[in-house]
Structures are given as C-alpha cells and as structure tokens.
Coordinates of N, CA and C in Angstrom, one line a residue:
X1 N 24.0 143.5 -209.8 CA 23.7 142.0 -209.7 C 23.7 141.4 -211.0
X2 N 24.2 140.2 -211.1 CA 24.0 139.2 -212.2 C 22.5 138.9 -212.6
X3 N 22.5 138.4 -213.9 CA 21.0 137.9 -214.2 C 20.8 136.9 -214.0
X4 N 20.5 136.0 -213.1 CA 20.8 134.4 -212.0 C 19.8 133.3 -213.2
X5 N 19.4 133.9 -214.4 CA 18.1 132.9 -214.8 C 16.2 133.0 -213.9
X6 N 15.7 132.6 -214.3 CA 14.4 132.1 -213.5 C 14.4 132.6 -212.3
X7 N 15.4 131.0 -211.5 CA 15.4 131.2 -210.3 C 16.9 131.7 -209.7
X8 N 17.4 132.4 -210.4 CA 18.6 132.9 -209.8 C 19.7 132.3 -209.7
X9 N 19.2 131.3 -210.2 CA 20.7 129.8 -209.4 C 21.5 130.0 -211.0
X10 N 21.7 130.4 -211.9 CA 22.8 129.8 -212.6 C 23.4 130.1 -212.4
X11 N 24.0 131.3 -212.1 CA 26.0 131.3 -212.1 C 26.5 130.4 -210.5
X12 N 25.6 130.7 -209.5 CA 25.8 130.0 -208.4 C 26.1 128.2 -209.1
X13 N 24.9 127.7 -209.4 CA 25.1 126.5 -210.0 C 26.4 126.3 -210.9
X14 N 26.7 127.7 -211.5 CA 28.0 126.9 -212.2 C 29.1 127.1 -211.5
X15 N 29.4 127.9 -210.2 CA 30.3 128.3 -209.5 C 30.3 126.7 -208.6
X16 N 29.7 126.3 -208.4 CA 29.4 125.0 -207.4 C 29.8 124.0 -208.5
X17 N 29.3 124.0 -209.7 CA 30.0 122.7 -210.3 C 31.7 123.2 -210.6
X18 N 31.6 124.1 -210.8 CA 33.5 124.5 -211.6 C 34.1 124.5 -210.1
X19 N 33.6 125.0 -209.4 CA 34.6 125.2 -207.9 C 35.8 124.2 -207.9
X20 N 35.4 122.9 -207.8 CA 36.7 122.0 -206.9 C 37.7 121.9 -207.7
X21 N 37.5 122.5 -209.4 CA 38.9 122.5 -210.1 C 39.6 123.5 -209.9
X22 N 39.3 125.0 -209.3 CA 39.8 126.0 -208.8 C 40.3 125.8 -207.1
X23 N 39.9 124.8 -206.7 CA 40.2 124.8 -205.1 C 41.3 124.0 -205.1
X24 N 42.3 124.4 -203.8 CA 43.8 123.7 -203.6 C 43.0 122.3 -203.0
X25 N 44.0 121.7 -202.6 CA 43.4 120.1 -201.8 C 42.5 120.2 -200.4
X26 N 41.4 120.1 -200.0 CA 40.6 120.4 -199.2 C 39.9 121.9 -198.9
X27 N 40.5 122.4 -200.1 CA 39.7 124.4 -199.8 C 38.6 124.4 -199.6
X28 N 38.1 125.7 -199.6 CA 36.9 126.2 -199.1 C 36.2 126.9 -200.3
X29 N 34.9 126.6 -200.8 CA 34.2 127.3 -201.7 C 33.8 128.3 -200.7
X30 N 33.4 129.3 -200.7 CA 32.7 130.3 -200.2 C 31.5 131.2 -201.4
X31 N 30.3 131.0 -200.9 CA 29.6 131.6 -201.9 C 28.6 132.5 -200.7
X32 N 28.1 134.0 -201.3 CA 27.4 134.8 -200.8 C 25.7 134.9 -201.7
X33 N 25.1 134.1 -200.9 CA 23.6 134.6 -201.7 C 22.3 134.7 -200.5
X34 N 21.3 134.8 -201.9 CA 20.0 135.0 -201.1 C 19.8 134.0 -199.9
X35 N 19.2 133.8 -198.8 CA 18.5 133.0 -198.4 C 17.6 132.2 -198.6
X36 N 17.2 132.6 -199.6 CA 16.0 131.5 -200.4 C 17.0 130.9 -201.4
X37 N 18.0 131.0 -201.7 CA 18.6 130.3 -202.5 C 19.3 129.0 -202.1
X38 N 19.5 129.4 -200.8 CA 20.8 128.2 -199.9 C 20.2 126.9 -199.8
X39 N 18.9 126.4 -199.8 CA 18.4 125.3 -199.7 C 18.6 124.4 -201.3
X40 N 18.4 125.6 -202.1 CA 18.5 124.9 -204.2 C 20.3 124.5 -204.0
X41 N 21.3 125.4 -203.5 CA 22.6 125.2 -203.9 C 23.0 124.3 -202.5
X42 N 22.6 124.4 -201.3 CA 22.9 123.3 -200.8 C 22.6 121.7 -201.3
X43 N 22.0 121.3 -202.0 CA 21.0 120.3 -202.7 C 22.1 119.9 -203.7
X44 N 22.8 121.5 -204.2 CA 23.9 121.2 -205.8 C 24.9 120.8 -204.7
X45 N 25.2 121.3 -203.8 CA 26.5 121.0 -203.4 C 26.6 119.8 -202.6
X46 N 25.7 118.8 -201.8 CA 25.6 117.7 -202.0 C 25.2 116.7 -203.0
X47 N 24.2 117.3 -204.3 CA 24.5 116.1 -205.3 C 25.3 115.7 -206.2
X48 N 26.3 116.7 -205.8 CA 27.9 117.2 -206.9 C 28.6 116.1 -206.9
X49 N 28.9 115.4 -205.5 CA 29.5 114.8 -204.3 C 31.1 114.8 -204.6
X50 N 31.4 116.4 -204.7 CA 32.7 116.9 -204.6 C 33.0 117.6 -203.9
X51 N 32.2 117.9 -202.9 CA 32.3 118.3 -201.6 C 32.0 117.5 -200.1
X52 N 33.0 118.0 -199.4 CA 32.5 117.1 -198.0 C 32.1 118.0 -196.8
X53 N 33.0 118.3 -196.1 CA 32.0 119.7 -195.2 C 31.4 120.7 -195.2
X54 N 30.4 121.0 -194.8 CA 29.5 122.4 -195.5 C 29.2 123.3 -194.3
X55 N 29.7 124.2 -194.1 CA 29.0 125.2 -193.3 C 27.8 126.4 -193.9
X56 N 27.3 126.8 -192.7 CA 26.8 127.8 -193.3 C 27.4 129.5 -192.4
X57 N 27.1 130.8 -192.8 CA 27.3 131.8 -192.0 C 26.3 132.8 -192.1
X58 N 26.0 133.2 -190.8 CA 24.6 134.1 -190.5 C 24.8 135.5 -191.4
X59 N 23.8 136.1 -191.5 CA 24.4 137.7 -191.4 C 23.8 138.4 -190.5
X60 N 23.7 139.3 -190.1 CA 23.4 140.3 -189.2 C 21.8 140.1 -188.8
X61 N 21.3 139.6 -189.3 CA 19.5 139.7 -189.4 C 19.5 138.0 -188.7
X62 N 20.5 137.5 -188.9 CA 20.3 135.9 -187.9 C 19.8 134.9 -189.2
X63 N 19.9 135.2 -190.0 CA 20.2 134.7 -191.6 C 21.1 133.8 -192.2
X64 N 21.1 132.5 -192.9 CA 22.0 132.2 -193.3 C 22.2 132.3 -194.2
X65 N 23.5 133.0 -194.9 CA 24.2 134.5 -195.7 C 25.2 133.8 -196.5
X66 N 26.0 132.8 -196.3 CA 27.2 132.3 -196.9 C 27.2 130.5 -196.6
X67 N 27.7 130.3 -197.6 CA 27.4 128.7 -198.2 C 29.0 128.6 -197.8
X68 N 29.6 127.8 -197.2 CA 31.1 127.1 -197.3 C 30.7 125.5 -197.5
X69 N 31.6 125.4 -198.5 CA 31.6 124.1 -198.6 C 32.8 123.8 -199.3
X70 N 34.2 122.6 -198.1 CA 34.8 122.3 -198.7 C 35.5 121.1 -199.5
X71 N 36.2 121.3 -200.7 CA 36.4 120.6 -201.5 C 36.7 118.8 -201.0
X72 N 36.2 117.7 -201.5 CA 36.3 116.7 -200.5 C 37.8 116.2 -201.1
X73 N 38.4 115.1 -200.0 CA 39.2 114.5 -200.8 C 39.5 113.7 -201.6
X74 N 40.1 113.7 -202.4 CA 40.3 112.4 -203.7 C 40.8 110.8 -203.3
X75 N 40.1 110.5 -203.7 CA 40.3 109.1 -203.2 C 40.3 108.1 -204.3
X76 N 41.7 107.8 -204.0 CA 42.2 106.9 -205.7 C 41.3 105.6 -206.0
X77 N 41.0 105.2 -206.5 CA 40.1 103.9 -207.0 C 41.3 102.7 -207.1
X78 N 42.4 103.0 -207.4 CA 43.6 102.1 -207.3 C 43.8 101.5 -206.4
X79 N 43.9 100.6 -205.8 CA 44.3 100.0 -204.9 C 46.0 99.7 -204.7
X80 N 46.9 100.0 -204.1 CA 48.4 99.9 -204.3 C 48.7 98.3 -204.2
X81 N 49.1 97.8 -205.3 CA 49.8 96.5 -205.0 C 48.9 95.6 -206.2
X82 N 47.8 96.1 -206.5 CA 46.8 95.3 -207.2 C 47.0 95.3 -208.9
X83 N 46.8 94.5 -209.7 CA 46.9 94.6 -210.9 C 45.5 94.7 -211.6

C-alpha cells in the first residue's frame, strides 16, 4: 500500500485532479479505495467540476469499493459567429 498522508487521500486526490488530462473525451476515472474514503474523494470529484457522472461499485461485503467518475465534456466559451 501507498503512504496516502494523514488521511490517506493524497495520491487519490492527486489521481482525481490529474485524471481528465489522462482521459479520452468522456472516459471513465476508475479508482479502488477504502470506504471511508469515498465520501472525502467524492466531494474532490465534484469540486474539481471536471467531472460529470459518477458511479459508485459495491464489493462483495455490500460496500461501496470503486469511485467511477466520468470525464465531463468541454464546453467552448466561444460562441460561433461572435467577435
């Protein structure tokens, strides 16, 4: 296991910020952690707001085991036709 800091969240926290420049157009982050962690990184991965859907996936204990959240889309600030 990694040494997560304190509360365990850094490399998660930085996998959640670096993600969407590793993801194709609309991918899927997939991250595997604690259960007590999914509430702290759910929190990153909506205040990021470079994500739009988020799933979660149980594990065998009825647990939720896996964070999905994918990359949102880009939305140009440009308006076409406008100067």
């Amino acid at each position: 296991a990694l040494d997560g800091g304190e509360d365990g969240m850094t490399y998660i926290e930085r996998i959640i910020s670096d993600g969407p420049a590793c993801l194709n157009h609309q991918g899927w982050l997939l991250i595997e952690l604690d259960p007590e962690q999914l509430p702290l990184a759910s929190k990153q991965v909506d205040h990021s707001g470079r994500y739009g859907e988020r799933r979660y996936v149980k594990d065998y204990s009825h647990r939720d085991r896996v964070l999905m959240a994918r990359k949102a889309e880009h939305r140009s600030s440009i308006v076409s036709g406008e100067v």
